Coordinates of C-alpha atoms in Angstrom, one line a residue:
X19 CA -0.1 -0.1 0.0
X20 CA 1.2 3.6 -0.8
X21 CA -0.9 5.3 2.0
X22 CA 0.7 8.4 2.8
X23 CA 0.2 10.9 6.0
X24 CA -1.8 13.0 3.8
X25 CA -4.5 10.4 3.4
X26 CA -4.8 9.9 7.0
X27 CA -4.7 13.4 7.5
X28 CA -7.7 14.1 5.1
X29 CA -9.5 11.0 6.6
X30 CA -9.4 12.4 10.1
X31 CA -10.2 15.8 9.0
X32 CA -13.5 14.4 7.3
X33 CA -14.3 12.5 10.4
X34 CA -13.8 15.5 12.5
X35 CA -16.0 18.0 10.4
X36 CA -18.5 15.4 9.6
X37 CA -18.6 16.5 5.9
X38 CA -15.9 17.1 2.9
X39 CA -17.0 20.6 2.9
X40 CA -16.0 21.1 6.5
X41 CA -12.8 19.1 6.1
X42 CA -11.6 21.2 3.1
X43 CA -12.0 24.3 5.3
X44 CA -10.2 22.6 8.1
X45 CA -7.3 21.8 5.7
X46 CA -7.4 25.0 3.8
X47 CA -7.7 22.9 0.7
X48 CA -10.6 22.8 -1.9
X49 CA -13.3 20.3 -1.9
X50 CA -12.6 18.4 -5.3
X51 CA -9.0 18.1 -4.1
X52 CA -10.1 16.7 -0.7
X53 CA -12.7 14.1 -2.5
X54 CA -10.0 12.7 -4.8
X55 CA -7.6 12.2 -1.6
X56 CA -10.2 10.2 0.3
X57 CA -11.4 8.3 -2.5
X58 CA -7.8 7.4 -3.3
X59 CA -7.4 6.3 0.5
X60 CA -10.4 3.9 -0.1
X61 CA -8.9 2.5 -3.5
X62 CA -5.7 1.7 -1.4
X63 CA -7.4 0.1 1.4
X64 CA -9.6 -1.9 -0.8
X65 CA -12.9 -1.0 1.1
X66 CA -15.2 2.0 1.5
X67 CA -14.8 4.1 4.5
X68 CA -18.2 6.1 4.0
X69 CA -21.4 5.3 2.8
X70 CA -22.8 8.3 0.5
X71 CA -26.5 8.9 0.9
X72 CA -28.1 12.0 -0.8
X73 CA -24.8 13.9 -1.2
X74 CA -23.9 13.2 2.6
X75 CA -20.9 11.1 4.1
X76 CA -21.9 8.5 6.9
X77 CA -18.8 6.7 8.3
X78 CA -18.9 3.0 8.3
X79 CA -18.1 0.8 11.3
X80 CA -14.4 0.4 9.9
X81 CA -14.1 4.1 9.6
X82 CA -15.0 4.6 13.1
X83 CA -12.6 2.0 14.4
X84 CA -9.8 3.2 12.3
X85 CA -10.8 6.9 13.5
X86 CA -10.0 5.5 17.1
X87 CA -6.5 4.4 15.9
X88 CA -6.0 7.7 14.3
X89 CA -6.8 9.7 17.2
X90 CA -4.6 7.8 19.5
X91 CA -1.6 8.2 17.0
X92 CA -2.3 12.1 16.6
X93 CA -2.5 12.3 20.4
X94 CA 1.0 10.7 20.6
X95 CA 2.3 13.0 17.9
X96 CA 0.9 15.8 20.0
X97 CA 2.8 14.9 23.1
X98 CA 6.0 14.5 20.9
X99 CA 5.6 18.2 19.7
X100 CA 4.7 19.5 23.0
X101 CA 8.0 17.8 24.5
X102 CA 10.2 19.0 21.7
X103 CA 9.1 22.6 22.2
X104 CA 9.4 22.2 26.0
X105 CA 12.9 21.1 25.5
X106 CA 13.6 24.1 23.2
X107 CA 12.4 26.3 25.9
X108 CA 14.7 24.5 28.6
X109 CA 11.7 23.0 30.0
X110 CA 10.9 19.5 31.4
X111 CA 14.6 18.7 31.2
X112 CA 16.1 16.0 33.2
X113 CA 19.5 16.0 35.2
X114 CA 21.2 12.9 36.6
X115 CA 23.4 13.5 39.6
X116 CA 25.7 11.2 41.3
X117 CA 27.0 12.5 44.8
X118 CA 28.6 11.4 48.2
X119 CA 25.9 10.5 50.5
X120 CA 27.0 13.3 52.8
X121 CA 26.8 15.9 49.9
X122 CA 23.3 14.9 48.7
X123 CA 22.1 15.3 52.6
X124 CA 23.9 18.6 53.3
X125 CA 24.6 20.3 50.2
X126 CA 22.3 19.5 47.5
X127 CA 19.0 20.3 48.8
X128 CA 19.5 24.0 49.1
X129 CA 21.1 24.2 45.5
X130 CA 18.1 22.2 44.1
X131 CA 15.6 24.3 45.7
X132 CA 17.0 27.1 43.8
X133 CA 17.4 25.3 40.5
X134 CA 13.8 24.0 40.7
X135 CA 12.5 27.6 41.4
X136 CA 14.3 28.8 38.0
X137 CA 13.4 25.5 36.2
X138 CA 10.0 24.3 37.6
X139 CA 9.7 21.7 34.7
X140 CA 13.0 19.8 35.5
X141 CA 13.3 16.7 36.7
X142 CA 16.4 15.8 38.8
X143 CA 17.5 12.1 39.6
X144 CA 20.1 11.8 42.6
X145 CA 21.9 8.8 43.2
X146 CA 24.4 8.6 46.5
X147 CA 27.6 6.5 46.1
X148 CA 31.0 6.3 47.7
X149 CA 34.2 5.9 45.9
X150 CA 35.4 3.5 44.4
X151 CA 31.8 3.0 42.9
X152 CA 31.4 6.9 42.5
X153 CA 34.6 7.3 40.5
X154 CA 33.8 4.3 38.1
X155 CA 30.4 5.4 37.3
X156 CA 31.5 8.9 36.3
X157 CA 34.5 7.4 34.4
X158 CA 31.8 5.2 32.5
X159 CA 29.9 8.6 31.7
X160 CA 26.7 7.2 33.5
X161 CA 25.6 10.7 34.9
X162 CA 25.3 14.1 33.9
X163 CA 27.2 15.5 37.1
X164 CA 29.1 14.1 40.0
X165 CA 29.9 15.6 43.4
X166 CA 32.7 14.5 45.5
X167 CA 35.4 15.4 48.1
X168 CA 39.2 15.6 47.5
X169 CA 38.3 14.5 43.9
X170 CA 41.4 12.6 42.1
X171 CA 41.9 12.7 38.3
X172 CA 39.9 10.3 36.4
X173 CA 39.7 8.9 32.8
X174 CA 37.1 10.8 30.8
X175 CA 36.1 13.4 33.5
X176 CA 36.9 17.1 34.3
X177 CA 37.3 17.9 37.8
X178 CA 36.0 21.6 38.7
X179 CA 36.2 23.2 42.3
X180 CA 33.0 23.9 43.7
X181 CA 33.6 25.0 47.2
X182 CA 36.3 25.1 49.9
X183 CA 35.8 26.0 53.5
X184 CA 37.3 25.1 56.8
X185 CA 36.5 21.9 58.9
X186 CA 34.7 22.6 62.2
X187 CA 34.3 21.3 65.7
X188 CA 31.0 19.9 67.0
X189 CA 30.3 19.4 70.6
X190 CA 27.5 18.8 72.8
X191 CA 25.5 22.1 74.0
X192 CA 26.3 21.4 77.6
X193 CA 29.8 20.7 77.0
X194 CA 32.3 22.9 79.1
X195 CA 33.9 24.0 75.7
X196 CA 30.7 25.4 74.2
X197 CA 30.7 28.5 75.7
X198 CA 34.2 29.2 73.6
X199 CA 33.7 31.1 70.4
X200 CA 36.7 29.3 68.7
X201 CA 38.6 25.9 69.7
X202 CA 42.4 25.4 69.4
X203 CA 43.7 21.8 69.0
X204 CA 44.9 21.9 72.6
X205 CA 41.4 22.2 73.7
X206 CA 40.9 18.7 72.7
X207 CA 43.6 17.5 75.1
X208 CA 42.0 14.4 77.2
X209 CA 38.7 14.6 75.6
X210 CA 36.5 11.8 74.2
X211 CA 36.5 12.1 70.4
X212 CA 34.3 10.6 67.8
X213 CA 36.4 10.2 64.3
X214 CA 35.8 9.3 61.0
X215 CA 36.6 5.9 59.7
X216 CA 40.3 5.1 59.6
X217 CA 40.3 5.1 55.8
X218 CA 38.9 8.5 55.3
X219 CA 41.0 11.1 53.9
X220 CA 39.7 13.6 56.4
X221 CA 40.4 11.5 59.3
X222 CA 43.8 11.0 58.1
X223 CA 44.5 14.8 57.9
X224 CA 42.8 15.6 61.2
X225 CA 44.9 12.9 63.0
X226 CA 47.9 14.3 61.6
X227 CA 47.2 17.7 62.9
X228 CA 46.7 16.4 66.3
X229 CA 50.0 14.4 66.2
X230 CA 51.9 17.4 65.1
X231 CA 50.4 19.4 68.0
X232 CA 51.2 16.5 70.6
X233 CA 47.7 16.4 71.5
X234 CA 46.2 13.3 72.9
X235 CA 42.5 12.6 72.7
X236 CA 40.3 9.6 73.6
X237 CA 39.6 7.7 70.6
X238 CA 36.5 5.3 71.5
X239 CA 34.2 5.5 68.5
X240 CA 34.4 6.0 64.9
X241 CA 32.2 5.7 61.8
X242 CA 31.8 6.4 58.2
X243 CA 29.3 8.9 58.1
X244 CA 29.8 12.8 59.0
X245 CA 26.2 12.7 59.8
X246 CA 26.4 9.8 62.2
X247 CA 29.3 11.4 63.9
X248 CA 26.9 14.7 64.7
X249 CA 24.5 12.5 66.1
X250 CA 27.0 10.6 68.4
X251 CA 28.0 14.2 69.4
X252 CA 24.4 15.1 70.1
X253 CA 24.2 12.1 72.5
X254 CA 27.0 13.5 74.5
X255 CA 29.5 10.6 73.6
X256 CA 32.5 13.1 72.5
X257 CA 33.6 16.0 70.6
X258 CA 34.3 15.7 66.9
X259 CA 35.8 17.7 63.8
X260 CA 33.7 17.4 60.7
X261 CA 32.9 19.1 57.5
X262 CA 31.0 22.6 57.8
X263 CA 28.3 21.3 55.6
X264 CA 27.4 18.4 57.6
X265 CA 27.6 20.3 60.8
X266 CA 25.4 23.1 59.4
X267 CA 22.7 20.5 58.5
X268 CA 22.9 18.9 61.8
X269 CA 23.3 22.2 64.3
X270 CA 20.8 23.0 66.8
X271 CA 18.7 20.6 69.3
X272 CA 21.9 20.1 71.7
X273 CA 24.6 20.0 69.1
X274 CA 26.7 23.3 68.7
X275 CA 29.3 24.3 66.0
X276 CA 32.5 26.2 66.7
X277 CA 35.2 27.3 64.5
X278 CA 39.0 26.0 64.9
X279 CA 41.8 28.0 65.4
X280 CA 43.9 26.3 62.7
X281 CA 42.5 25.7 59.2
X282 CA 41.8 22.4 57.8
X283 CA 40.4 22.7 54.5
X284 CA 37.3 21.0 53.1
X285 CA 37.0 20.8 49.4
X286 CA 34.1 19.8 47.1
X287 CA 34.5 19.3 43.5
X288 CA 32.4 18.4 40.5
X289 CA 33.1 15.7 38.4
X290 CA 31.8 16.5 34.6
X291 CA 31.8 13.8 32.1
X292 CA 33.8 14.5 29.0
X293 CA 32.1 12.0 26.5
X294 CA 28.5 12.5 27.6
X295 CA 26.1 15.1 25.7
X296 CA 26.3 18.3 27.8
X297 CA 23.3 18.8 30.0
X298 CA 22.5 22.8 30.3
X299 CA 20.9 22.2 33.8
X300 CA 24.2 20.9 35.2
X301 CA 25.8 24.4 34.7
X302 CA 22.7 25.8 36.5
X303 CA 23.2 23.4 39.3
X304 CA 27.0 24.0 39.5
X305 CA 26.2 27.8 39.8
X306 CA 23.6 27.4 42.9
X307 CA 26.0 25.0 44.5
X308 CA 29.0 27.7 44.3
X309 CA 26.6 30.0 45.7
X310 CA 26.0 27.6 49.1
X311 CA 26.9 29.1 52.4
X312 CA 30.7 28.0 52.7
X313 CA 30.5 27.3 56.4
X314 CA 28.6 26.7 59.4
X315 CA 30.0 29.4 61.7
X316 CA 26.7 31.6 61.5
X317 CA 24.6 28.6 62.8
X318 CA 27.0 27.9 65.7
X319 CA 24.1 27.0 68.1

């Protein structure tokens, strides 16, 4: 069969208008031209779509069944066109983000609120992951954007800085040192201290600083999660040094945050896949992330 889209368009117009004259007006064509196209469609199909009585067309059962299918197809086409136009306006876009769990908890929510305020039709898919899985998935170009701490070079990935701040101290609101505005490393001498896991790079940096200062802490608890560290501190089990983002998110209700007298830098980096089509929303999210508050010092209690 050599049925063309024009034939289906003519058939739909006739069914919609109820007459050849009305269909011709809908399609901005002449009645004789439309009648020839309709007759050609019936010839190609091998059966009549309309019964002609006293110059009027009466749709057959086959025509009504075909019209239902045509309507479904045109509705699908309308959705395709609507989506295409929305994409051209930057609406209804989708962004996939791979992030350290700590960053999806403490950094992303505020930035996403800003992003979705500017792009209400956008859809965001956030997947939390830890290295080495995070590194492997970004190298495989699976996500539009990755967020990591102390990022190391990865094949097929460009690394850009997002923010840099200082690690902070967290302690229970009733702790004797909570009255101080700033804590020195020496203030931790003999104190119960809650650490990150032994393989955490920030744990190693923190231990190095205390060892260099000759400060002895009581190390009784450790965990992989900075948020868990804060909850253990809130329970009165010790003091800790954590990143300012998690500290800000957890501050309040018995947990206070204090700056340190020494600088222990905390960095967040963006991982951008080089061999994946660029997603414009990724740049918008990066801009929002860079506007995030860099420290928790303003919410110290």
